[in-house]
JSON list of C-alpha atoms in Angstrom, two decimals:
[
{"chain": "A", "resi": 230, "resn": "UNK", "atom": "CA", "xyz": [-124.11, 32.10, 54.86]},
{"chain": "A", "resi": 231, "resn": "UNK", "atom": "CA", "xyz": [-125.82, 30.88, 58.02]},
{"chain": "A", "resi": 232, "resn": "UNK", "atom": "CA", "xyz": [-122.46, 30.65, 59.82]},
{"chain": "A", "resi": 233, "resn": "UNK", "atom": "CA", "xyz": [-121.69, 34.36, 58.76]},
{"chain": "A", "resi": 234, "resn": "UNK", "atom": "CA", "xyz": [-125.03, 35.45, 60.24]},
{"chain": "A", "resi": 235, "resn": "UNK", "atom": "CA", "xyz": [-124.42, 33.62, 63.39]},
{"chain": "A", "resi": 236, "resn": "UNK", "atom": "CA", "xyz": [-120.97, 35.01, 63.78]},
{"chain": "A", "resi": 237, "resn": "UNK", "atom": "CA", "xyz": [-122.24, 38.55, 63.20]},
{"chain": "A", "resi": 238, "resn": "UNK", "atom": "CA", "xyz": [-125.06, 38.04, 65.77]},
{"chain": "A", "resi": 239, "resn": "UNK", "atom": "CA", "xyz": [-122.62, 36.65, 68.27]},
{"chain": "A", "resi": 240, "resn": "UNK", "atom": "CA", "xyz": [-120.35, 39.72, 67.85]},
{"chain": "A", "resi": 241, "resn": "UNK", "atom": "CA", "xyz": [-123.37, 42.02, 68.21]},
{"chain": "A", "resi": 242, "resn": "UNK", "atom": "CA", "xyz": [-124.45, 40.25, 71.40]},
{"chain": "A", "resi": 243, "resn": "UNK", "atom": "CA", "xyz": [-120.96, 40.40, 72.80]},
{"chain": "A", "resi": 244, "resn": "UNK", "atom": "CA", "xyz": [-120.82, 44.21, 72.01]},
{"chain": "A", "resi": 245, "resn": "UNK", "atom": "CA", "xyz": [-124.24, 44.77, 73.62]},
{"chain": "A", "resi": 246, "resn": "UNK", "atom": "CA", "xyz": [-123.13, 42.78, 76.66]},
{"chain": "A", "resi": 247, "resn": "UNK", "atom": "CA", "xyz": [-119.93, 44.73, 76.96]},
{"chain": "A", "resi": 248, "resn": "UNK", "atom": "CA", "xyz": [-121.69, 48.07, 76.56]},
{"chain": "A", "resi": 249, "resn": "UNK", "atom": "CA", "xyz": [-124.15, 46.99, 79.24]},
{"chain": "A", "resi": 250, "resn": "UNK", "atom": "CA", "xyz": [-121.38, 46.00, 81.56]},
{"chain": "A", "resi": 251, "resn": "UNK", "atom": "CA", "xyz": [-119.64, 49.24, 80.96]},
{"chain": "A", "resi": 252, "resn": "UNK", "atom": "CA", "xyz": [-122.77, 51.21, 81.54]},
{"chain": "A", "resi": 253, "resn": "UNK", "atom": "CA", "xyz": [-123.42, 49.38, 84.78]},
{"chain": "A", "resi": 254, "resn": "UNK", "atom": "CA", "xyz": [-119.85, 49.90, 85.89]},
{"chain": "A", "resi": 255, "resn": "UNK", "atom": "CA", "xyz": [-120.09, 53.70, 85.15]},
{"chain": "A", "resi": 256, "resn": "UNK", "atom": "CA", "xyz": [-123.37, 53.88, 87.06]},
{"chain": "A", "resi": 257, "resn": "UNK", "atom": "CA", "xyz": [-121.95, 51.93, 89.95]},
{"chain": "A", "resi": 258, "resn": "UNK", "atom": "CA", "xyz": [-118.84, 54.25, 90.00]},
{"chain": "A", "resi": 259, "resn": "UNK", "atom": "CA", "xyz": [-121.06, 57.25, 89.99]},
{"chain": "A", "resi": 260, "resn": "UNK", "atom": "CA", "xyz": [-123.17, 56.01, 92.88]},
{"chain": "A", "resi": 261, "resn": "UNK", "atom": "CA", "xyz": [-119.98, 55.04, 94.77]},
{"chain": "A", "resi": 262, "resn": "UNK", "atom": "CA", "xyz": [-118.50, 58.56, 94.20]},
{"chain": "A", "resi": 263, "resn": "UNK", "atom": "CA", "xyz": [-121.66, 60.11, 95.51]},
{"chain": "A", "resi": 264, "resn": "UNK", "atom": "CA", "xyz": [-121.63, 58.01, 98.62]},
{"chain": "A", "resi": 265, "resn": "UNK", "atom": "CA", "xyz": [-117.93, 58.58, 99.12]},
{"chain": "A", "resi": 266, "resn": "UNK", "atom": "CA", "xyz": [-118.21, 62.42, 98.86]},
{"chain": "A", "resi": 267, "resn": "UNK", "atom": "CA", "xyz": [-121.20, 62.44, 101.29]},
{"chain": "A", "resi": 268, "resn": "UNK", "atom": "CA", "xyz": [-119.14, 60.34, 103.75]},
{"chain": "A", "resi": 269, "resn": "UNK", "atom": "CA", "xyz": [-116.22, 62.68, 103.36]},
{"chain": "A", "resi": 270, "resn": "UNK", "atom": "CA", "xyz": [-118.37, 65.78, 103.89]},
{"chain": "A", "resi": 271, "resn": "UNK", "atom": "CA", "xyz": [-119.84, 64.38, 107.11]},
{"chain": "A", "resi": 272, "resn": "UNK", "atom": "CA", "xyz": [-116.53, 63.22, 108.48]},
{"chain": "A", "resi": 273, "resn": "UNK", "atom": "CA", "xyz": [-115.23, 65.04, 111.63]},
{"chain": "A", "resi": 274, "resn": "UNK", "atom": "CA", "xyz": [-113.28, 68.22, 110.46]},
{"chain": "A", "resi": 275, "resn": "UNK", "atom": "CA", "xyz": [-113.51, 66.91, 106.94]},
{"chain": "A", "resi": 276, "resn": "UNK", "atom": "CA", "xyz": [-110.79, 64.32, 107.53]},
{"chain": "A", "resi": 277, "resn": "UNK", "atom": "CA", "xyz": [-111.37, 60.71, 106.36]},
{"chain": "A", "resi": 278, "resn": "UNK", "atom": "CA", "xyz": [-109.31, 57.50, 106.57]},
{"chain": "A", "resi": 279, "resn": "UNK", "atom": "CA", "xyz": [-109.48, 55.64, 103.22]},
{"chain": "A", "resi": 280, "resn": "UNK", "atom": "CA", "xyz": [-109.44, 52.18, 104.92]},
{"chain": "A", "resi": 281, "resn": "UNK", "atom": "CA", "xyz": [-112.39, 53.22, 107.05]},
{"chain": "A", "resi": 282, "resn": "UNK", "atom": "CA", "xyz": [-114.17, 54.57, 103.99]},
{"chain": "A", "resi": 283, "resn": "UNK", "atom": "CA", "xyz": [-113.66, 51.35, 102.05]},
{"chain": "A", "resi": 284, "resn": "UNK", "atom": "CA", "xyz": [-115.05, 49.31, 104.97]},
{"chain": "A", "resi": 285, "resn": "UNK", "atom": "CA", "xyz": [-118.01, 51.67, 105.48]},
{"chain": "A", "resi": 286, "resn": "UNK", "atom": "CA", "xyz": [-118.87, 51.63, 101.81]},
{"chain": "A", "resi": 287, "resn": "UNK", "atom": "CA", "xyz": [-118.25, 47.87, 101.52]},
{"chain": "A", "resi": 288, "resn": "UNK", "atom": "CA", "xyz": [-115.82, 48.28, 98.56]},
{"chain": "A", "resi": 289, "resn": "UNK", "atom": "CA", "xyz": [-114.06, 45.09, 97.74]},
{"chain": "A", "resi": 290, "resn": "UNK", "atom": "CA", "xyz": [-111.68, 46.75, 95.27]},
{"chain": "A", "resi": 291, "resn": "UNK", "atom": "CA", "xyz": [-109.88, 49.66, 97.08]},
{"chain": "A", "resi": 292, "resn": "UNK", "atom": "CA", "xyz": [-108.48, 50.68, 93.69]},
{"chain": "A", "resi": 293, "resn": "UNK", "atom": "CA", "xyz": [-111.85, 52.16, 92.96]},
{"chain": "A", "resi": 294, "resn": "UNK", "atom": "CA", "xyz": [-111.53, 54.43, 96.04]},
{"chain": "A", "resi": 295, "resn": "UNK", "atom": "CA", "xyz": [-108.09, 55.57, 94.89]},
{"chain": "A", "resi": 296, "resn": "UNK", "atom": "CA", "xyz": [-109.56, 56.35, 91.47]},
{"chain": "A", "resi": 297, "resn": "UNK", "atom": "CA", "xyz": [-112.13, 58.53, 93.01]},
{"chain": "A", "resi": 298, "resn": "UNK", "atom": "CA", "xyz": [-109.58, 60.35, 95.32]},
{"chain": "A", "resi": 299, "resn": "UNK", "atom": "CA", "xyz": [-107.18, 60.91, 92.42]},
{"chain": "A", "resi": 300, "resn": "UNK", "atom": "CA", "xyz": [-109.97, 62.65, 90.45]},
{"chain": "A", "resi": 301, "resn": "UNK", "atom": "CA", "xyz": [-111.11, 64.80, 93.51]},
{"chain": "A", "resi": 302, "resn": "UNK", "atom": "CA", "xyz": [-107.46, 65.76, 94.23]},
{"chain": "A", "resi": 303, "resn": "UNK", "atom": "CA", "xyz": [-106.92, 66.77, 90.68]},
{"chain": "A", "resi": 304, "resn": "UNK", "atom": "CA", "xyz": [-109.87, 69.18, 90.68]},
{"chain": "A", "resi": 305, "resn": "UNK", "atom": "CA", "xyz": [-108.75, 70.62, 94.14]},
{"chain": "A", "resi": 306, "resn": "UNK", "atom": "CA", "xyz": [-111.59, 69.23, 96.31]},
{"chain": "A", "resi": 307, "resn": "UNK", "atom": "CA", "xyz": [-109.37, 67.23, 98.66]},
{"chain": "A", "resi": 308, "resn": "UNK", "atom": "CA", "xyz": [-105.72, 67.04, 99.66]},
{"chain": "A", "resi": 309, "resn": "UNK", "atom": "CA", "xyz": [-103.79, 64.16, 101.16]},
{"chain": "A", "resi": 310, "resn": "UNK", "atom": "CA", "xyz": [-102.92, 64.41, 104.84]},
{"chain": "A", "resi": 311, "resn": "UNK", "atom": "CA", "xyz": [-101.09, 61.13, 104.91]},
{"chain": "A", "resi": 312, "resn": "UNK", "atom": "CA", "xyz": [-100.87, 57.95, 102.77]},
{"chain": "A", "resi": 313, "resn": "UNK", "atom": "CA", "xyz": [-104.33, 56.79, 103.76]},
{"chain": "A", "resi": 314, "resn": "UNK", "atom": "CA", "xyz": [-105.91, 60.01, 105.06]},
{"chain": "A", "resi": 315, "resn": "UNK", "atom": "CA", "xyz": [-107.48, 62.89, 103.06]},
{"chain": "A", "resi": 316, "resn": "UNK", "atom": "CA", "xyz": [-108.88, 66.32, 103.87]},
{"chain": "A", "resi": 317, "resn": "UNK", "atom": "CA", "xyz": [-112.01, 67.69, 102.27]},
{"chain": "A", "resi": 318, "resn": "UNK", "atom": "CA", "xyz": [-111.55, 71.25, 100.85]},
{"chain": "A", "resi": 319, "resn": "UNK", "atom": "CA", "xyz": [-114.93, 71.74, 99.35]},
{"chain": "A", "resi": 320, "resn": "UNK", "atom": "CA", "xyz": [-118.27, 72.94, 100.91]},
{"chain": "A", "resi": 321, "resn": "UNK", "atom": "CA", "xyz": [-120.23, 70.97, 103.46]},
{"chain": "A", "resi": 322, "resn": "UNK", "atom": "CA", "xyz": [-123.72, 69.44, 103.32]},
{"chain": "A", "resi": 323, "resn": "UNK", "atom": "CA", "xyz": [-126.46, 72.00, 102.84]},
{"chain": "A", "resi": 324, "resn": "UNK", "atom": "CA", "xyz": [-124.13, 74.50, 101.30]},
{"chain": "A", "resi": 325, "resn": "UNK", "atom": "CA", "xyz": [-126.50, 75.26, 98.48]},
{"chain": "A", "resi": 326, "resn": "UNK", "atom": "CA", "xyz": [-129.34, 76.34, 100.71]},
{"chain": "A", "resi": 327, "resn": "UNK", "atom": "CA", "xyz": [-130.74, 79.86, 100.37]},
{"chain": "A", "resi": 328, "resn": "UNK", "atom": "CA", "xyz": [-129.64, 80.79, 103.86]},
{"chain": "A", "resi": 329, "resn": "UNK", "atom": "CA", "xyz": [-126.11, 79.90, 103.20]},
{"chain": "A", "resi": 330, "resn": "UNK", "atom": "CA", "xyz": [-126.11, 81.58, 99.85]},
{"chain": "A", "resi": 331, "resn": "UNK", "atom": "CA", "xyz": [-127.43, 84.83, 101.40]},
{"chain": "A", "resi": 332, "resn": "UNK", "atom": "CA", "xyz": [-124.83, 84.68, 104.15]},
{"chain": "A", "resi": 333, "resn": "UNK", "atom": "CA", "xyz": [-122.04, 84.13, 101.60]},
{"chain": "A", "resi": 334, "resn": "UNK", "atom": "CA", "xyz": [-123.28, 87.17, 99.67]},
{"chain": "A", "resi": 335, "resn": "UNK", "atom": "CA", "xyz": [-123.34, 89.27, 102.87]},
{"chain": "A", "resi": 336, "resn": "UNK", "atom": "CA", "xyz": [-119.84, 88.20, 103.81]},
{"chain": "A", "resi": 337, "resn": "UNK", "atom": "CA", "xyz": [-118.52, 89.05, 100.29]},
{"chain": "A", "resi": 338, "resn": "UNK", "atom": "CA", "xyz": [-120.12, 92.52, 100.56]},
{"chain": "A", "resi": 339, "resn": "UNK", "atom": "CA", "xyz": [-118.52, 93.11, 103.96]},
{"chain": "A", "resi": 340, "resn": "UNK", "atom": "CA", "xyz": [-115.13, 92.10, 102.62]},
{"chain": "A", "resi": 341, "resn": "UNK", "atom": "CA", "xyz": [-115.49, 94.48, 99.79]},
{"chain": "A", "resi": 342, "resn": "UNK", "atom": "CA", "xyz": [-116.48, 97.29, 102.14]},
{"chain": "A", "resi": 343, "resn": "UNK", "atom": "CA", "xyz": [-113.55, 96.50, 104.45]},
{"chain": "A", "resi": 344, "resn": "UNK", "atom": "CA", "xyz": [-111.10, 96.45, 101.56]},
{"chain": "A", "resi": 345, "resn": "UNK", "atom": "CA", "xyz": [-112.40, 99.86, 100.52]},
{"chain": "A", "resi": 346, "resn": "UNK", "atom": "CA", "xyz": [-112.12, 101.21, 104.02]},
{"chain": "A", "resi": 347, "resn": "UNK", "atom": "CA", "xyz": [-108.58, 99.81, 104.24]},
{"chain": "A", "resi": 348, "resn": "UNK", "atom": "CA", "xyz": [-107.61, 101.50, 100.94]},
{"chain": "A", "resi": 349, "resn": "UNK", "atom": "CA", "xyz": [-109.03, 104.81, 102.29]},
{"chain": "A", "resi": 350, "resn": "UNK", "atom": "CA", "xyz": [-107.07, 104.47, 105.60]},
{"chain": "A", "resi": 351, "resn": "UNK", "atom": "CA", "xyz": [-103.90, 103.70, 103.73]},
{"chain": "A", "resi": 352, "resn": "UNK", "atom": "CA", "xyz": [-104.45, 106.78, 101.55]},
{"chain": "A", "resi": 353, "resn": "UNK", "atom": "CA", "xyz": [-104.88, 109.04, 104.61]},
{"chain": "A", "resi": 354, "resn": "UNK", "atom": "CA", "xyz": [-101.93, 107.36, 106.34]},
{"chain": "A", "resi": 355, "resn": "UNK", "atom": "CA", "xyz": [-99.74, 108.15, 103.29]},
{"chain": "A", "resi": 356, "resn": "UNK", "atom": "CA", "xyz": [-100.78, 111.82, 103.44]},
{"chain": "A", "resi": 357, "resn": "UNK", "atom": "CA", "xyz": [-100.04, 112.04, 107.17]},
{"chain": "A", "resi": 358, "resn": "UNK", "atom": "CA", "xyz": [-96.68, 110.29, 106.73]},
{"chain": "A", "resi": 359, "resn": "UNK", "atom": "CA", "xyz": [-95.65, 112.62, 103.86]},
{"chain": "A", "resi": 360, "resn": "UNK", "atom": "CA", "xyz": [-96.84, 115.74, 105.87]},
{"chain": "A", "resi": 361, "resn": "UNK", "atom": "CA", "xyz": [-94.55, 114.64, 108.78]},
{"chain": "A", "resi": 362, "resn": "UNK", "atom": "CA", "xyz": [-91.66, 114.21, 106.37]},
{"chain": "A", "resi": 363, "resn": "UNK", "atom": "CA", "xyz": [-92.26, 117.64, 104.78]},
{"chain": "A", "resi": 364, "resn": "UNK", "atom": "CA", "xyz": [-92.48, 119.21, 108.25]},
{"chain": "A", "resi": 365, "resn": "UNK", "atom": "CA", "xyz": [-89.31, 117.59, 109.63]},
{"chain": "A", "resi": 366, "resn": "UNK", "atom": "CA", "xyz": [-87.27, 118.13, 106.39]},
{"chain": "A", "resi": 367, "resn": "UNK", "atom": "CA", "xyz": [-88.17, 121.87, 106.21]},
{"chain": "A", "resi": 368, "resn": "UNK", "atom": "CA", "xyz": [-84.99, 123.79, 107.18]},
{"chain": "A", "resi": 369, "resn": "UNK", "atom": "CA", "xyz": [-87.11, 126.60, 108.62]},
{"chain": "A", "resi": 370, "resn": "UNK", "atom": "CA", "xyz": [-88.68, 124.07, 111.05]},
{"chain": "A", "resi": 371, "resn": "UNK", "atom": "CA", "xyz": [-85.56, 122.24, 112.12]},
{"chain": "A", "resi": 372, "resn": "UNK", "atom": "CA", "xyz": [-84.39, 125.11, 114.33]},
{"chain": "A", "resi": 373, "resn": "UNK", "atom": "CA", "xyz": [-87.64, 124.94, 116.18]},
{"chain": "A", "resi": 374, "resn": "UNK", "atom": "CA", "xyz": [-87.80, 121.21, 116.69]},
{"chain": "A", "resi": 375, "resn": "UNK", "atom": "CA", "xyz": [-87.46, 121.20, 120.47]},
{"chain": "A", "resi": 376, "resn": "UNK", "atom": "CA", "xyz": [-89.50, 121.88, 123.57]},
{"chain": "A", "resi": 377, "resn": "UNK", "atom": "CA", "xyz": [-88.52, 123.97, 126.59]},
{"chain": "A", "resi": 378, "resn": "UNK", "atom": "CA", "xyz": [-88.87, 122.40, 130.03]},
{"chain": "A", "resi": 379, "resn": "UNK", "atom": "CA", "xyz": [-91.24, 125.22, 131.08]},
{"chain": "A", "resi": 380, "resn": "UNK", "atom": "CA", "xyz": [-93.55, 124.20, 128.11]},
{"chain": "A", "resi": 381, "resn": "UNK", "atom": "CA", "xyz": [-93.69, 120.67, 129.47]},
{"chain": "A", "resi": 382, "resn": "UNK", "atom": "CA", "xyz": [-94.26, 121.77, 133.05]},
{"chain": "A", "resi": 383, "resn": "UNK", "atom": "CA", "xyz": [-97.13, 123.98, 132.02]},
{"chain": "A", "resi": 384, "resn": "UNK", "atom": "CA", "xyz": [-98.65, 121.37, 129.86]},
{"chain": "A", "resi": 385, "resn": "UNK", "atom": "CA", "xyz": [-98.44, 118.60, 132.51]},
{"chain": "A", "resi": 386, "resn": "UNK", "atom": "CA", "xyz": [-98.93, 120.37, 135.81]},
{"chain": "A", "resi": 387, "resn": "UNK", "atom": "CA", "xyz": [-98.76, 118.29, 139.00]},
{"chain": "A", "resi": 388, "resn": "UNK", "atom": "CA", "xyz": [-97.52, 115.31, 137.01]},
{"chain": "A", "resi": 389, "resn": "UNK", "atom": "CA", "xyz": [-94.25, 113.51, 136.79]},
{"chain": "A", "resi": 390, "resn": "UNK", "atom": "CA", "xyz": [-92.50, 114.12, 133.57]},
{"chain": "A", "resi": 391, "resn": "UNK", "atom": "CA", "xyz": [-89.79, 111.93, 132.18]},
{"chain": "A", "resi": 392, "resn": "UNK", "atom": "CA", "xyz": [-87.86, 112.70, 129.00]},
{"chain": "A", "resi": 393, "resn": "UNK", "atom": "CA", "xyz": [-86.45, 109.58, 127.37]},
{"chain": "A", "resi": 394, "resn": "UNK", "atom": "CA", "xyz": [-83.67, 109.76, 124.71]},
{"chain": "A", "resi": 395, "resn": "UNK", "atom": "CA", "xyz": [-83.20, 106.25, 123.20]},
{"chain": "A", "resi": 396, "resn": "UNK", "atom": "CA", "xyz": [-81.78, 104.81, 120.01]},
{"chain": "A", "resi": 397, "resn": "UNK", "atom": "CA", "xyz": [-83.89, 103.69, 117.11]},
{"chain": "A", "resi": 398, "resn": "UNK", "atom": "CA", "xyz": [-85.40, 100.20, 117.83]},
{"chain": "A", "resi": 399, "resn": "UNK", "atom": "CA", "xyz": [-85.72, 100.74, 121.55]},
{"chain": "A", "resi": 400, "resn": "UNK", "atom": "CA", "xyz": [-88.82, 99.50, 123.37]},
{"chain": "A", "resi": 401, "resn": "UNK", "atom": "CA", "xyz": [-90.82, 101.01, 126.15]},
{"chain": "A", "resi": 402, "resn": "UNK", "atom": "CA", "xyz": [-93.41, 99.08, 128.24]},
{"chain": "A", "resi": 403, "resn": "UNK", "atom": "CA", "xyz": [-95.62, 100.45, 131.04]},
{"chain": "A", "resi": 404, "resn": "UNK", "atom": "CA", "xyz": [-97.42, 97.65, 132.91]},
{"chain": "A", "resi": 405, "resn": "UNK", "atom": "CA", "xyz": [-101.13, 98.24, 133.40]},
{"chain": "A", "resi": 406, "resn": "UNK", "atom": "CA", "xyz": [-102.09, 99.39, 136.95]},
{"chain": "A", "resi": 407, "resn": "UNK", "atom": "CA", "xyz": [-105.01, 97.77, 138.74]},
{"chain": "A", "resi": 408, "resn": "UNK", "atom": "CA", "xyz": [-107.82, 100.21, 138.43]},
{"chain": "A", "resi": 409, "resn": "UNK", "atom": "CA", "xyz": [-109.99, 98.48, 141.07]},
{"chain": "A", "resi": 410, "resn": "UNK", "atom": "CA", "xyz": [-108.14, 100.19, 143.86]},
{"chain": "A", "resi": 411, "resn": "UNK", "atom": "CA", "xyz": [-109.90, 102.92, 145.84]},
{"chain": "A", "resi": 412, "resn": "UNK", "atom": "CA", "xyz": [-109.03, 106.57, 145.38]},
{"chain": "A", "resi": 413, "resn": "UNK", "atom": "CA", "xyz": [-107.11, 106.52, 148.62]},
{"chain": "A", "resi": 414, "resn": "UNK", "atom": "CA", "xyz": [-104.88, 103.70, 147.56]},
{"chain": "A", "resi": 415, "resn": "UNK", "atom": "CA", "xyz": [-104.42, 105.00, 144.01]},
{"chain": "A", "resi": 416, "resn": "UNK", "atom": "CA", "xyz": [-102.52, 107.94, 145.57]},
{"chain": "A", "resi": 417, "resn": "UNK", "atom": "CA", "xyz": [-99.79, 105.45, 146.68]},
{"chain": "A", "resi": 418, "resn": "UNK", "atom": "CA", "xyz": [-99.55, 103.41, 143.45]},
{"chain": "A", "resi": 419, "resn": "UNK", "atom": "CA", "xyz": [-96.10, 103.31, 141.96]},
{"chain": "A", "resi": 420, "resn": "UNK", "atom": "CA", "xyz": [-95.91, 103.06, 138.21]},
{"chain": "A", "resi": 421, "resn": "UNK", "atom": "CA", "xyz": [-93.14, 101.06, 136.46]},
{"chain": "A", "resi": 422, "resn": "UNK", "atom": "CA", "xyz": [-91.46, 101.76, 133.15]},
{"chain": "A", "resi": 423, "resn": "UNK", "atom": "CA", "xyz": [-89.50, 99.11, 131.37]},
{"chain": "A", "resi": 424, "resn": "UNK", "atom": "CA", "xyz": [-86.95, 100.41, 128.87]},
{"chain": "A", "resi": 425, "resn": "UNK", "atom": "CA", "xyz": [-84.82, 98.19, 126.59]},
{"chain": "A", "resi": 426, "resn": "UNK", "atom": "CA", "xyz": [-82.30, 98.97, 123.90]},
{"chain": "A", "resi": 427, "resn": "UNK", "atom": "CA", "xyz": [-80.02, 96.70, 121.90]},
{"chain": "A", "resi": 428, "resn": "UNK", "atom": "CA", "xyz": [-78.41, 99.68, 119.93]},
{"chain": "A", "resi": 429, "resn": "UNK", "atom": "CA", "xyz": [-76.93, 101.80, 122.61]},
{"chain": "A", "resi": 430, "resn": "UNK", "atom": "CA", "xyz": [-77.49, 103.62, 125.90]},
{"chain": "A", "resi": 431, "resn": "UNK", "atom": "CA", "xyz": [-80.74, 105.20, 126.95]},
{"chain": "A", "resi": 432, "resn": "UNK", "atom": "CA", "xyz": [-80.94, 108.48, 128.64]},
{"chain": "A", "resi": 433, "resn": "UNK", "atom": "CA", "xyz": [-83.77, 109.24, 130.99]},
{"chain": "A", "resi": 434, "resn": "UNK", "atom": "CA", "xyz": [-84.30, 112.77, 132.47]},
{"chain": "A", "resi": 435, "resn": "UNK", "atom": "CA", "xyz": [-86.70, 113.86, 135.16]},
{"chain": "A", "resi": 436, "resn": "UNK", "atom": "CA", "xyz": [-88.30, 117.26, 134.53]},
{"chain": "A", "resi": 437, "resn": "UNK", "atom": "CA", "xyz": [-89.31, 119.17, 137.73]},
{"chain": "A", "resi": 438, "resn": "UNK", "atom": "CA", "xyz": [-89.96, 122.80, 138.57]},
{"chain": "A", "resi": 439, "resn": "UNK", "atom": "CA", "xyz": [-89.64, 122.96, 142.35]},
{"chain": "A", "resi": 440, "resn": "UNK", "atom": "CA", "xyz": [-86.03, 124.14, 142.45]},
{"chain": "A", "resi": 441, "resn": "UNK", "atom": "CA", "xyz": [-86.67, 126.59, 139.61]},
{"chain": "A", "resi": 442, "resn": "UNK", "atom": "CA", "xyz": [-89.32, 128.40, 141.76]},
{"chain": "A", "resi": 443, "resn": "UNK", "atom": "CA", "xyz": [-86.67, 129.10, 144.46]},
{"chain": "A", "resi": 444, "resn": "UNK", "atom": "CA", "xyz": [-83.57, 129.37, 142.39]},
{"chain": "A", "resi": 445, "resn": "UNK", "atom": "CA", "xyz": [-83.81, 130.81, 138.95]},
{"chain": "A", "resi": 446, "resn": "UNK", "atom": "CA", "xyz": [-80.27, 129.70, 138.11]},
{"chain": "A", "resi": 447, "resn": "UNK", "atom": "CA", "xyz": [-80.93, 126.08, 138.71]},
{"chain": "A", "resi": 448, "resn": "UNK", "atom": "CA", "xyz": [-81.98, 123.71, 135.96]},
{"chain": "A", "resi": 449, "resn": "UNK", "atom": "CA", "xyz": [-85.37, 122.01, 136.11]},
{"chain": "A", "resi": 450, "resn": "UNK", "atom": "CA", "xyz": [-84.06, 118.77, 134.48]},
{"chain": "A", "resi": 451, "resn": "UNK", "atom": "CA", "xyz": [-82.22, 116.04, 136.40]},
{"chain": "A", "resi": 452, "resn": "UNK", "atom": "CA", "xyz": [-80.50, 113.12, 134.64]},
{"chain": "A", "resi": 453, "resn": "UNK", "atom": "CA", "xyz": [-81.69, 109.79, 135.96]},
{"chain": "A", "resi": 454, "resn": "UNK", "atom": "CA", "xyz": [-79.99, 107.36, 133.54]},
{"chain": "A", "resi": 455, "resn": "UNK", "atom": "CA", "xyz": [-77.16, 106.88, 133.10]},
{"chain": "A", "resi": 456, "resn": "UNK", "atom": "CA", "xyz": [-76.16, 107.91, 136.67]},
{"chain": "A", "resi": 457, "resn": "UNK", "atom": "CA", "xyz": [-74.65, 111.35, 136.92]},
{"chain": "A", "resi": 458, "resn": "UNK", "atom": "CA", "xyz": [-70.88, 111.83, 137.18]},
{"chain": "A", "resi": 459, "resn": "UNK", "atom": "CA", "xyz": [-69.69, 113.91, 140.00]},
{"chain": "A", "resi": 460, "resn": "UNK", "atom": "CA", "xyz": [-67.74, 116.19, 137.66]},
{"chain": "A", "resi": 461, "resn": "UNK", "atom": "CA", "xyz": [-70.81, 116.84, 135.43]},
{"chain": "A", "resi": 462, "resn": "UNK", "atom": "CA", "xyz": [-72.46, 120.18, 135.76]},
{"chain": "A", "resi": 463, "resn": "UNK", "atom": "CA", "xyz": [-75.88, 118.74, 135.31]},
{"chain": "A", "resi": 464, "resn": "UNK", "atom": "CA", "xyz": [-77.48, 121.39, 137.58]},
{"chain": "A", "resi": 465, "resn": "UNK", "atom": "CA", "xyz": [-75.95, 124.32, 135.77]},
{"chain": "A", "resi": 466, "resn": "UNK", "atom": "CA", "xyz": [-73.90, 127.13, 137.39]},
{"chain": "A", "resi": 467, "resn": "UNK", "atom": "CA", "xyz": [-74.87, 128.78, 140.61]},
{"chain": "A", "resi": 468, "resn": "UNK", "atom": "CA", "xyz": [-75.35, 132.52, 140.89]},
{"chain": "A", "resi": 469, "resn": "UNK", "atom": "CA", "xyz": [-71.82, 133.07, 142.18]},
{"chain": "A", "resi": 470, "resn": "UNK", "atom": "CA", "xyz": [-70.12, 130.69, 139.59]},
{"chain": "A", "resi": 471, "resn": "UNK", "atom": "CA", "xyz": [-68.66, 131.48, 136.19]},
{"chain": "A", "resi": 472, "resn": "UNK", "atom": "CA", "xyz": [-66.68, 129.95, 133.38]},
{"chain": "A", "resi": 473, "resn": "UNK", "atom": "CA", "xyz": [-63.72, 129.46, 135.70]},
{"chain": "A", "resi": 474, "resn": "UNK", "atom": "CA", "xyz": [-65.65, 127.06, 137.90]},
{"chain": "A", "resi": 475, "resn": "UNK", "atom": "CA", "xyz": [-67.10, 125.36, 134.81]},
{"chain": "A", "resi": 476, "resn": "UNK", "atom": "CA", "xyz": [-63.73, 124.42, 133.45]},
{"chain": "A", "resi": 477, "resn": "UNK", "atom": "CA", "xyz": [-61.96, 123.97, 136.80]},
{"chain": "A", "resi": 478, "resn": "UNK", "atom": "CA", "xyz": [-60.13, 120.62, 137.24]},
{"chain": "A", "resi": 479, "resn": "UNK", "atom": "CA", "xyz": [-61.69, 118.74, 140.26]},
{"chain": "A", "resi": 480, "resn": "UNK", "atom": "CA", "xyz": [-59.10, 116.09, 140.63]}
]
C-alpha cells in the first residue's frame, strides 16, 4: 500500500515538474518572440539577418528562431528574402498611436474620394467617347468631315500651319523651347517637329496664303513631305492651263 502511494506521488510530482517546465518554456518562447519582433521592426528597412538576430538575442538553439519565423511567415507578417534573411511586412513601432490611427483614417477617406472621382471621370470619358463615335459614324456628318485651307488660315492668322497626314500609331514630338529668351531673340527661334512612323509614309503639307492673295488660281497648300515630284500638279492649274496641260506627257 505504501509503495502504491509512493509511486502515485512520484508520478504526480513528475507531472507537475513537466507542466512547470512546459509553462516556463512557453513563457520563455513568448518573451523571445516579443523581443524578436521588436528587433525585426527596428531593423533598417525591416530586413533582418537571422544569424545576427540569434547573436543579438543570445539564443543558443537557432531552431527556436526558425520556429518563430515559420509562424510569422504563415500569418503573412514576414517574407523570406534569402535563406537567412527576412523582410518585415507588418506595421512598425508606435503604429497603434492615436496620431497614426487618425492619419490612416484620413488616407482611407482620401482613397475613397479619389476612387469616386476616378469613376466619375471614367463615366464622362465614356460619354465623350461615345459622342465622338456617334458623330463620326453619322452618314450626314461624314460628307462634312474636312476643313478648307481658308478656314485654317483665318483661325491661325500670322502663324505657320502644317497639316500632317500619318498612319495610325505614328508619333509626333515637339521639343520644348527655352522660354528664358528675350522677346527679340524669340523672333528668331526655330521650332523643331519630330515625326516617326513604322506603319507607312507620313505626308506633311504647309498651308500658306501669300500666293492666294496674288493669284486666285494657285493653291495655298504646299507638300513638304514626301518631296514633290516634278510631274505632280501640286500647285494646281494656271489661269491659261486646262485639262490638256493636266494630262500632258512631260517625258
